[in-house]
Amino acid sequence: MYDLNNLLDEVIEKYDTPKGYKRPTITWSSENMKAAFGRYDYCDNSITISRCLNSDQISKEALLSVIYHEIWHQESSDDSDDFQKKVLAFPNYKMLGKEMTRFLKNQKDCSAVLKTTKEEIDYSQAIICVIPNGDNDDYLDNFQFYNRYFHVYLGENRHINKEFTDLINPPIIWLAKNKTKYYVVGWSVENQIFEYQQNIRQAILEGYDLDYQIKTRNKGYYLLPVNNCTCSLTKTKLPENFEEQGICFLNELKDVAKQRVINFIETYDAEILPIGLTDAAIEACAPLIETDTNVIIEKSLAAENDIFRSLCLANLGAKQDPCLATVYNRADALRWATFFEEALIEFEKAYKMEPTEIEIIGSCILMNVILDNIEKAKYYLNLLSDEDINNIESVAARNSIEILKNNLRNA
């Protein structure tokens, strides 16, 4: 029906759009996106438009407004007030949004697409697990990305029996509860379950303090927008002790409820929420035309509140000119993105470029302490005098040195 590339060219030619960026690619979604009209992916500089909008019942202007919205995400990852001012400059923007909302609300099926889940799920081993905060999309707050894993918070003082914790990488179907029902909000295929709550305490090292009871790999996970959580279960369909335990095997559900859950997962063809960072982010470069690495570093540092964009900018700088400044910037960006092993590799590259720089040595100690590489951390510590340590500006690095010294004294 519509040619998206022609529409993108029209937006770029007719309207004010971000400057200094490469032209994005644009495609229709492979899934039946209904929770959003489109999305922009900074990682590969691509715009995806909901295939459901490829209809003669949708005006050309409506699609132009979606493309206009998404291309402005080259500059901003969130819908800030400044972002909203820019997109509202599009003629009749709000009215066109209402047109598309009405259309999608009345559509049951867009067209046949492949189901979203790519991995096979062993339903005979599948676990049902409820997470806190189910009244709205607050359930996402329970999934904290850290060092390639989602660390899942299940609430205080929950005990999980060994019949669950002894399983190796069981699939989990995630539920969240509102006042009367449980809703399927996602699933993941590779999980580690702990009997009691676990902790990460690294805020003193400029990391995070996390409480969790399940670890989930950052691949093979599927968390759904709240509007797409349409598979519900009443407590009468669950085991009698489920409200107390918050966990059970899928096979413990009554047959009708069990099959409803399986059918929902097997036929789900809509969007998945893009939370956390995939391994592809380690190498992804920002879509800037800029070639001045000093400017790129400045932009990377300015984007520190958006760790993904900061890393993509740092990657671009290091790729264009792998000098001390860009390598160190990339190392720091990897650290903030919690890709610790890669961050250490980059800090050690910087150390080889400038082996007397105490801040770099401090960073090498910091990363080795985070990764519990005590012998390597000790090697770098021996390169520093007491005066050097006092002159290190990074509070996290100085704290890591104190932790290391305490560790060595107690060994």
Tab-separated table of C-alpha atoms in Angstrom:
chain	number	residue	atom	x	y	z
A	1	MET	CA	0.000	0.000	0.000
A	2	TYR	CA	2.495	2.656	1.174
A	3	ASP	CA	6.171	2.975	0.217
A	4	LEU	CA	7.921	3.865	3.475
A	5	ASN	CA	11.155	5.025	1.843
A	6	ASN	CA	9.252	7.569	-0.246
A	7	LEU	CA	7.438	8.751	2.880
A	8	LEU	CA	10.723	9.081	4.796
A	9	ASP	CA	12.225	11.133	1.950
A	10	GLU	CA	9.167	13.391	2.028
A	11	VAL	CA	9.515	13.959	5.790
A	12	ILE	CA	13.205	14.833	5.428
A	13	GLU	CA	12.525	17.197	2.506
A	14	LYS	CA	9.409	18.953	3.833
A	15	TYR	CA	9.879	19.139	7.603
A	16	ASP	CA	12.458	20.133	10.168
A	17	THR	CA	14.354	16.968	11.170
A	18	PRO	CA	17.546	16.306	13.216
A	19	LYS	CA	20.765	17.532	11.630
A	20	GLY	CA	24.114	15.758	11.637
A	21	TYR	CA	22.726	12.226	11.521
A	22	LYS	CA	22.871	9.564	8.845
A	23	ARG	CA	19.626	8.799	7.043
A	24	PRO	CA	17.859	5.990	8.926
A	25	THR	CA	16.582	2.854	7.261
A	26	ILE	CA	12.841	2.236	7.456
A	27	THR	CA	10.707	-0.921	7.309
A	28	TRP	CA	7.332	-2.279	8.273
A	29	SER	CA	7.354	-4.286	11.504
A	30	SER	CA	7.629	-8.049	11.302
A	31	GLU	CA	5.292	-8.275	14.293
A	32	ASN	CA	1.773	-6.895	14.671
A	33	MET	CA	2.661	-3.748	16.617
A	34	LYS	CA	-0.414	-2.326	18.303
A	35	ALA	CA	0.915	-0.829	21.526
A	36	ALA	CA	2.925	1.720	19.501
A	37	PHE	CA	2.713	3.172	15.993
A	38	GLY	CA	6.437	2.824	15.431
A	39	ARG	CA	9.854	2.690	17.044
A	40	TYR	CA	13.349	3.990	16.441
A	41	ASP	CA	16.422	1.847	17.143
A	42	TYR	CA	19.559	3.911	17.777
A	43	CYS	CA	21.695	0.746	17.630
A	44	ASP	CA	21.231	0.321	13.881
A	45	ASN	CA	19.669	3.708	13.036
A	46	SER	CA	16.395	2.159	11.910
A	47	ILE	CA	12.749	3.166	11.986
A	48	THR	CA	10.112	0.458	12.199
A	49	ILE	CA	6.470	1.268	11.505
A	50	SER	CA	3.611	-0.948	12.622
A	51	ARG	CA	2.563	-3.163	9.731
A	52	CYS	CA	-1.009	-2.739	10.979
A	53	LEU	CA	-0.946	0.853	9.682
A	54	ASN	CA	-0.273	-0.193	6.086
A	55	SER	CA	-3.917	0.285	5.156
A	56	ASP	CA	-6.026	2.494	2.897
A	57	GLN	CA	-7.954	3.428	6.049
A	58	ILE	CA	-4.868	5.253	7.336
A	59	SER	CA	-4.072	8.619	5.786
A	60	LYS	CA	-0.693	9.403	4.313
A	61	GLU	CA	-0.393	12.340	6.732
A	62	ALA	CA	-0.830	9.995	9.696
A	63	LEU	CA	2.082	7.848	8.557
A	64	LEU	CA	4.193	10.933	7.893
A	65	SER	CA	3.524	12.057	11.482
A	66	VAL	CA	4.732	8.690	12.838
A	67	ILE	CA	7.929	8.838	10.768
A	68	TYR	CA	8.452	12.454	11.862
A	69	HIS	CA	8.073	11.375	15.507
A	70	GLU	CA	10.490	8.466	15.173
A	71	ILE	CA	13.200	10.364	13.310
A	72	TRP	CA	13.368	12.874	16.160
A	73	HIS	CA	14.377	9.967	18.403
A	74	GLN	CA	17.779	10.216	16.726
A	75	GLU	CA	18.292	13.123	19.128
A	76	SER	CA	16.336	11.949	22.156
A	77	SER	CA	15.627	8.481	23.528
A	78	ASP	CA	12.654	9.562	25.626
A	79	ASP	CA	9.551	11.664	25.095
A	80	SER	CA	10.784	14.653	27.099
A	81	ASP	CA	9.010	18.026	27.121
A	82	ASP	CA	11.504	19.351	24.578
A	83	PHE	CA	10.905	16.298	22.385
A	84	GLN	CA	7.135	16.797	22.599
A	85	LYS	CA	7.461	20.423	21.505
A	86	LYS	CA	9.332	19.304	18.405
A	87	VAL	CA	6.914	16.578	17.334
A	88	LEU	CA	3.870	18.744	18.038
A	89	ALA	CA	5.142	21.067	15.306
A	90	PHE	CA	3.863	18.513	12.799
A	91	PRO	CA	0.486	19.742	11.413
A	92	ASN	CA	-2.512	18.142	13.169
A	93	TYR	CA	-0.209	15.801	15.074
A	94	LYS	CA	-2.649	14.977	17.893
A	95	MET	CA	-5.616	14.516	15.571
A	96	LEU	CA	-3.635	12.110	13.381
A	97	GLY	CA	-2.625	10.147	16.474
A	98	LYS	CA	-6.281	9.743	17.431
A	99	GLU	CA	-7.016	8.517	13.893
A	100	MET	CA	-4.445	5.729	14.247
A	101	THR	CA	-5.483	4.853	17.803
A	102	ARG	CA	-9.107	4.366	16.735
A	103	PHE	CA	-8.031	2.245	13.786
A	104	LEU	CA	-5.776	-0.061	15.828
A	105	LYS	CA	-8.360	-0.396	18.586
A	106	ASN	CA	-10.885	-1.802	16.122
A	107	GLN	CA	-8.429	-4.137	14.406
A	108	LYS	CA	-8.322	-7.714	15.640
A	109	ASP	CA	-5.670	-9.057	13.246
A	110	CYS	CA	-3.351	-7.188	10.916
A	111	SER	CA	-2.026	-9.990	8.768
A	112	ALA	CA	-0.291	-13.312	9.193
A	113	VAL	CA	3.163	-12.991	10.721
A	114	LEU	CA	5.624	-15.317	12.390
A	115	LYS	CA	5.042	-15.677	16.114
A	116	THR	CA	7.300	-13.499	18.254
A	117	THR	CA	8.921	-16.261	20.319
A	118	LYS	CA	11.880	-17.758	18.445
A	119	GLU	CA	13.113	-20.246	21.067
A	120	GLU	CA	11.386	-23.534	21.749
A	121	ILE	CA	9.944	-23.692	25.252
A	122	ASP	CA	9.893	-26.958	27.196
A	123	TYR	CA	6.461	-26.565	28.749
A	124	SER	CA	6.892	-29.772	30.759
A	125	GLN	CA	9.564	-27.934	32.814
A	126	ALA	CA	7.985	-24.473	32.663
A	127	ILE	CA	7.424	-22.515	35.863
A	128	ILE	CA	4.800	-19.901	36.633
A	129	CYS	CA	6.165	-17.085	38.818
A	130	VAL	CA	4.435	-13.925	40.051
A	131	ILE	CA	6.335	-10.651	40.393
A	132	PRO	CA	5.309	-7.570	42.429
A	133	ASN	CA	3.632	-4.387	41.171
A	134	GLY	CA	1.120	-5.663	38.665
A	135	ASP	CA	-1.454	-2.876	38.406
A	136	ASN	CA	0.367	-1.207	35.509
A	137	ASP	CA	3.724	-1.395	33.794
A	138	ASP	CA	5.481	-1.072	37.184
A	139	TYR	CA	6.198	-4.790	36.824
A	140	LEU	CA	9.104	-3.801	34.566
A	141	ASP	CA	10.865	-2.290	37.584
A	142	ASN	CA	11.470	-5.800	38.899
A	143	PHE	CA	13.818	-6.611	35.976
A	144	GLN	CA	17.160	-4.881	36.532
A	145	PHE	CA	19.780	-5.310	33.801
A	146	TYR	CA	23.290	-5.823	35.165
A	147	ASN	CA	26.302	-7.463	33.527
A	148	ARG	CA	24.382	-9.313	30.797
A	149	TYR	CA	21.629	-10.570	33.097
A	150	PHE	CA	18.249	-9.395	34.247
A	151	HIS	CA	18.172	-9.689	38.008
A	152	VAL	CA	14.561	-10.263	38.998
A	153	TYR	CA	13.212	-9.000	42.303
A	154	LEU	CA	10.446	-11.140	43.821
A	155	GLY	CA	9.815	-9.206	47.024
A	156	GLU	CA	11.179	-9.526	50.547
A	157	ASN	CA	11.566	-12.798	52.445
A	158	ARG	CA	10.342	-15.177	49.766
A	159	HIS	CA	11.571	-18.747	50.075
A	160	ILE	CA	11.611	-20.978	46.992
A	161	ASN	CA	11.681	-24.751	47.385
A	162	LYS	CA	14.504	-26.910	46.039
A	163	GLU	CA	12.213	-28.540	43.486
A	164	PHE	CA	12.492	-25.233	41.614
A	165	THR	CA	16.015	-24.131	42.533
A	166	ASP	CA	17.555	-27.474	41.507
A	167	LEU	CA	16.305	-27.118	37.932
A	168	ILE	CA	18.874	-26.171	35.280
A	169	ASN	CA	17.800	-23.183	33.155
A	170	PRO	CA	14.034	-23.746	33.412
A	171	PRO	CA	11.705	-21.539	31.338
A	172	ILE	CA	9.637	-19.112	33.400
A	173	ILE	CA	6.277	-17.559	32.566
A	174	TRP	CA	5.972	-14.261	34.412
A	175	LEU	CA	2.696	-13.160	36.001
A	176	ALA	CA	1.711	-9.867	37.581
A	177	LYS	CA	-1.408	-9.430	39.692
A	178	ASN	CA	-3.961	-6.679	39.791
A	179	LYS	CA	-6.806	-6.656	42.315
A	180	THR	CA	-8.635	-9.725	41.024
A	181	LYS	CA	-6.587	-11.513	38.354
A	182	TYR	CA	-3.113	-12.590	37.325
A	183	TYR	CA	-1.853	-11.589	33.878
A	184	VAL	CA	0.906	-13.088	31.745
A	185	VAL	CA	3.393	-10.226	31.320
A	186	GLY	CA	6.248	-12.152	29.727
A	187	TRP	CA	8.416	-15.248	29.653
A	188	SER	CA	12.095	-16.153	29.571
A	189	VAL	CA	13.828	-19.329	28.508
A	190	GLU	CA	17.083	-19.434	30.485
A	191	ASN	CA	16.842	-18.774	34.223
A	192	GLN	CA	18.649	-19.467	37.469
A	193	ILE	CA	16.478	-19.587	40.593
A	194	PHE	CA	17.797	-19.065	44.130
A	195	GLU	CA	16.303	-20.369	47.358
A	196	TYR	CA	16.616	-16.985	49.082
A	197	GLN	CA	17.079	-13.387	47.992
A	198	GLN	CA	20.541	-12.568	46.628
A	199	ASN	CA	22.320	-9.226	46.754
A	200	ILE	CA	24.729	-7.155	44.711
A	201	ARG	CA	26.279	-4.270	46.636
A	202	GLN	CA	28.435	-2.156	44.351
A	203	ALA	CA	27.054	1.370	44.772
A	204	ILE	CA	30.263	2.244	46.602
A	205	LEU	CA	32.058	1.390	43.338
A	206	GLU	CA	29.646	3.513	41.261
A	207	GLY	CA	27.725	0.361	40.393
A	208	TYR	CA	24.348	-0.719	41.723
A	209	ASP	CA	22.846	-2.220	44.822
A	210	LEU	CA	20.455	-4.950	43.684
A	211	ASP	CA	18.244	-7.496	45.409
A	212	TYR	CA	17.156	-10.436	43.292
A	213	GLN	CA	16.084	-14.068	43.432
A	214	ILE	CA	16.163	-15.042	39.757
A	215	LYS	CA	18.754	-14.323	37.058
A	216	THR	CA	17.672	-14.300	33.429
A	217	ARG	CA	19.981	-14.096	30.421
A	218	ASN	CA	19.585	-10.991	28.265
A	219	LYS	CA	18.475	-13.141	25.342
A	220	GLY	CA	15.391	-15.291	25.064
A	221	TYR	CA	13.372	-12.994	27.316
A	222	TYR	CA	10.033	-11.484	26.352
A	223	LEU	CA	8.369	-8.721	28.361
A	224	LEU	CA	5.129	-7.327	27.009
A	225	PRO	CA	3.640	-3.827	26.908
A	226	VAL	CA	0.856	-3.588	29.466
A	227	ASN	CA	-1.813	-3.213	26.749
A	228	ASN	CA	-0.753	-6.544	25.245
A	229	CYS	CA	-1.067	-8.503	28.507
A	230	THR	CA	-4.420	-10.024	27.572
A	231	CYS	CA	-3.976	-13.563	28.938
A	232	SER	CA	-5.487	-13.628	32.435
A	233	LEU	CA	-5.841	-16.257	35.146
A	234	THR	CA	-8.122	-16.222	38.165
A	235	LYS	CA	-6.794	-17.692	41.400
A	236	THR	CA	-9.279	-20.562	41.077
A	237	LYS	CA	-7.261	-21.842	38.084
A	238	LEU	CA	-4.030	-21.879	40.110
A	239	PRO	CA	-2.881	-24.237	42.888
A	240	GLU	CA	-4.346	-23.567	46.326
A	241	ASN	CA	-1.033	-22.412	47.810
A	242	PHE	CA	-0.058	-20.195	44.852
A	243	GLU	CA	-0.955	-16.904	46.513
A	244	GLU	CA	1.304	-17.809	49.431
A	245	GLN	CA	4.189	-19.303	47.420
A	246	GLY	CA	4.016	-17.155	44.269
A	247	ILE	CA	5.470	-19.972	42.172
A	248	CYS	CA	4.327	-23.285	40.703
A	249	PHE	CA	4.839	-25.539	37.699
A	250	LEU	CA	2.773	-24.844	34.598
A	251	ASN	CA	1.555	-28.444	34.798
A	252	GLU	CA	-0.107	-27.646	38.143
A	253	LEU	CA	-2.605	-25.349	36.416
A	254	LYS	CA	-5.976	-26.720	35.496
A	255	ASP	CA	-5.936	-28.030	31.929
A	256	VAL	CA	-7.999	-25.240	30.369
A	257	ALA	CA	-5.906	-22.525	32.018
A	258	LYS	CA	-2.643	-24.278	31.127
A	259	GLN	CA	-3.625	-24.542	27.474
A	260	ARG	CA	-4.750	-20.907	27.408
A	261	VAL	CA	-1.293	-19.811	28.599
A	262	ILE	CA	0.504	-22.031	26.063
A	263	ASN	CA	-1.718	-20.836	23.221
A	264	PHE	CA	-1.117	-17.208	24.196
A	265	ILE	CA	2.663	-17.649	24.096
A	266	GLU	CA	2.673	-19.753	20.927
A	267	THR	CA	0.497	-17.323	18.974
A	268	TYR	CA	1.799	-14.024	20.368
A	269	ASP	CA	2.745	-11.907	17.364
A	270	ALA	CA	2.964	-8.390	18.771
A	271	GLU	CA	5.806	-6.238	20.067
A	272	ILE	CA	8.250	-6.945	22.884
A	273	LEU	CA	9.502	-4.220	25.182
A	274	PRO	CA	13.138	-3.333	24.420
A	275	ILE	CA	14.607	-3.155	27.921
A	276	GLY	CA	18.182	-3.799	28.979
A	277	LEU	CA	21.105	-4.086	26.568
A	278	THR	CA	21.892	-6.846	24.121
A	279	ASP	CA	25.444	-7.946	23.408
A	280	ALA	CA	25.182	-6.115	20.066
A	281	ALA	CA	25.354	-2.842	22.013
A	282	ILE	CA	29.028	-3.510	22.775
A	283	GLU	CA	29.973	-2.659	19.185
A	284	ALA	CA	27.055	-0.460	18.050
A	285	CYS	CA	28.055	2.998	16.799
A	286	ALA	CA	26.048	6.185	16.982
A	287	PRO	CA	24.580	7.271	13.599
A	288	LEU	CA	26.381	10.632	13.602
A	289	ILE	CA	28.084	12.182	10.598
A	290	GLU	CA	30.498	13.958	12.988
A	291	THR	CA	34.207	13.116	12.533
A	292	ASP	CA	35.754	15.279	15.284
A	293	THR	CA	36.445	12.772	18.067
A	294	ASN	CA	36.611	15.531	20.704
A	295	VAL	CA	33.050	16.497	19.858
A	296	ILE	CA	31.986	12.836	19.944
A	297	ILE	CA	33.569	12.361	23.380
A	298	GLU	CA	31.774	15.471	24.648
A	299	LYS	CA	28.470	14.102	23.379
A	300	SER	CA	29.187	10.708	24.964
A	301	LEU	CA	29.884	12.316	28.341
A	302	ALA	CA	26.800	14.533	28.029
A	303	ALA	CA	24.655	11.422	27.418
A	304	GLU	CA	25.741	9.644	30.626
A	305	ASN	CA	22.122	9.449	31.822
A	306	ASP	CA	21.414	7.322	28.738
A	307	ILE	CA	24.057	4.612	29.034
A	308	PHE	CA	23.210	3.036	25.683
A	309	ARG	CA	23.620	6.254	23.684
A	310	SER	CA	26.719	7.165	25.636
A	311	LEU	CA	28.243	3.794	24.722
A	312	CYS	CA	27.276	4.068	21.031
A	313	LEU	CA	28.893	7.497	20.875
A	314	ALA	CA	32.015	6.211	22.623
A	315	ASN	CA	32.153	3.286	20.185
A	316	LEU	CA	32.014	5.686	17.255
A	317	GLY	CA	34.869	7.790	18.605
A	318	ALA	CA	37.084	4.771	19.301
A	319	LYS	CA	36.350	3.294	15.878
A	320	GLN	CA	37.220	6.506	14.031
A	321	ASP	CA	40.362	7.265	16.065
A	322	PRO	CA	41.506	4.670	18.652
A	323	CYS	CA	43.649	7.092	20.661
A	324	LEU	CA	44.024	7.290	24.449
A	325	ALA	CA	41.090	9.683	24.906
A	326	THR	CA	38.607	7.650	22.843
A	327	VAL	CA	39.718	4.274	24.237
A	328	TYR	CA	39.390	5.549	27.816
A	329	ASN	CA	36.003	7.075	27.045
A	330	ARG	CA	34.825	3.763	25.577
A	331	ALA	CA	36.128	1.847	28.597
A	332	ASP	CA	34.202	4.121	30.939
A	333	ALA	CA	31.038	3.867	28.825
A	334	LEU	CA	31.284	0.059	28.867
A	335	ARG	CA	31.662	0.192	32.645
A	336	TRP	CA	28.525	2.308	33.057
A	337	ALA	CA	26.679	-0.089	30.730
A	338	THR	CA	27.846	-2.915	33.090
A	339	PHE	CA	29.770	-4.779	30.399
A	340	PHE	CA	32.575	-5.245	32.893
A	341	GLU	CA	34.817	-7.743	31.101
A	342	GLU	CA	34.938	-5.584	27.962
A	343	ALA	CA	35.472	-2.445	30.060
A	344	LEU	CA	38.534	-4.009	31.697
A	345	ILE	CA	39.979	-4.908	28.283
A	346	GLU	CA	39.635	-1.288	27.158
A	347	PHE	CA	41.064	0.139	30.392
A	348	GLU	CA	44.070	-2.156	29.977
A	349	LYS	CA	44.470	-0.919	26.384
A	350	ALA	CA	44.530	2.629	27.755
A	351	TYR	CA	47.086	1.567	30.390
A	352	LYS	CA	49.414	0.222	27.679
A	353	MET	CA	49.138	3.562	25.879
A	354	GLU	CA	49.923	5.545	29.052
A	355	PRO	CA	51.324	3.240	31.771
A	356	THR	CA	52.096	6.060	34.237
A	357	GLU	CA	48.627	7.652	34.327
A	358	ILE	CA	47.302	7.024	37.856
A	359	GLU	CA	43.623	7.469	36.923
A	360	ILE	CA	43.915	4.675	34.351
A	361	ILE	CA	45.698	2.421	36.845
A	362	GLY	CA	42.964	3.202	39.371
A	363	SER	CA	40.331	2.225	36.824
A	364	CYS	CA	42.115	-1.077	36.177
A	365	ILE	CA	42.061	-1.777	39.931
A	366	LEU	CA	38.376	-0.829	40.105
A	367	MET	CA	37.361	-3.196	37.319
A	368	ASN	CA	39.391	-6.085	38.693
A	369	VAL	CA	37.838	-5.611	42.138
A	370	ILE	CA	34.336	-5.581	40.587
A	371	LEU	CA	35.197	-8.791	38.730
A	372	ASP	CA	36.856	-10.289	41.823
A	373	ASN	CA	40.197	-10.633	40.008
A	374	ILE	CA	42.210	-10.087	43.180
A	375	GLU	CA	45.642	-11.041	41.829
A	376	LYS	CA	45.350	-8.722	38.832
A	377	ALA	CA	44.051	-5.922	41.044
A	378	LYS	CA	47.048	-6.455	43.347
A	379	TYR	CA	49.414	-6.160	40.363
A	380	TYR	CA	48.044	-2.717	39.490
A	381	LEU	CA	47.981	-1.629	43.144
A	382	ASN	CA	51.726	-2.321	43.405
A	383	LEU	CA	52.290	0.249	40.650
A	384	LEU	CA	50.999	3.056	42.882
A	385	SER	CA	52.601	4.902	45.763
A	386	ASP	CA	50.580	6.163	48.728
A	387	GLU	CA	50.832	9.658	47.234
A	388	ASP	CA	49.511	8.368	43.892
A	389	ILE	CA	46.524	6.791	45.633
A	390	ASN	CA	45.724	10.041	47.459
A	391	ASN	CA	45.855	11.916	44.141
A	392	ILE	CA	43.395	9.628	42.294
A	393	GLU	CA	40.280	11.695	41.570
A	394	SER	CA	37.846	8.798	41.097
A	395	VAL	CA	36.060	8.080	44.382
A	396	ALA	CA	35.057	4.641	43.070
A	397	ALA	CA	38.688	3.771	42.293
A	398	ARG	CA	39.833	4.901	45.750
A	399	ASN	CA	37.040	2.871	47.362
A	400	SER	CA	38.055	-0.176	45.324
A	401	ILE	CA	41.620	0.221	46.595
A	402	GLU	CA	40.378	0.263	50.198
A	403	ILE	CA	38.302	-2.857	49.552
A	404	LEU	CA	41.314	-4.547	47.968
A	405	LYS	CA	43.607	-3.617	50.868
A	406	ASN	CA	41.084	-4.980	53.380
A	407	ASN	CA	40.789	-8.158	51.339
A	408	LEU	CA	44.581	-8.612	51.318
A	409	ARG	CA	44.859	-7.921	55.064
A	410	ASN	CA	42.189	-10.523	55.830
A	411	ALA	CA	43.601	-13.160	53.438
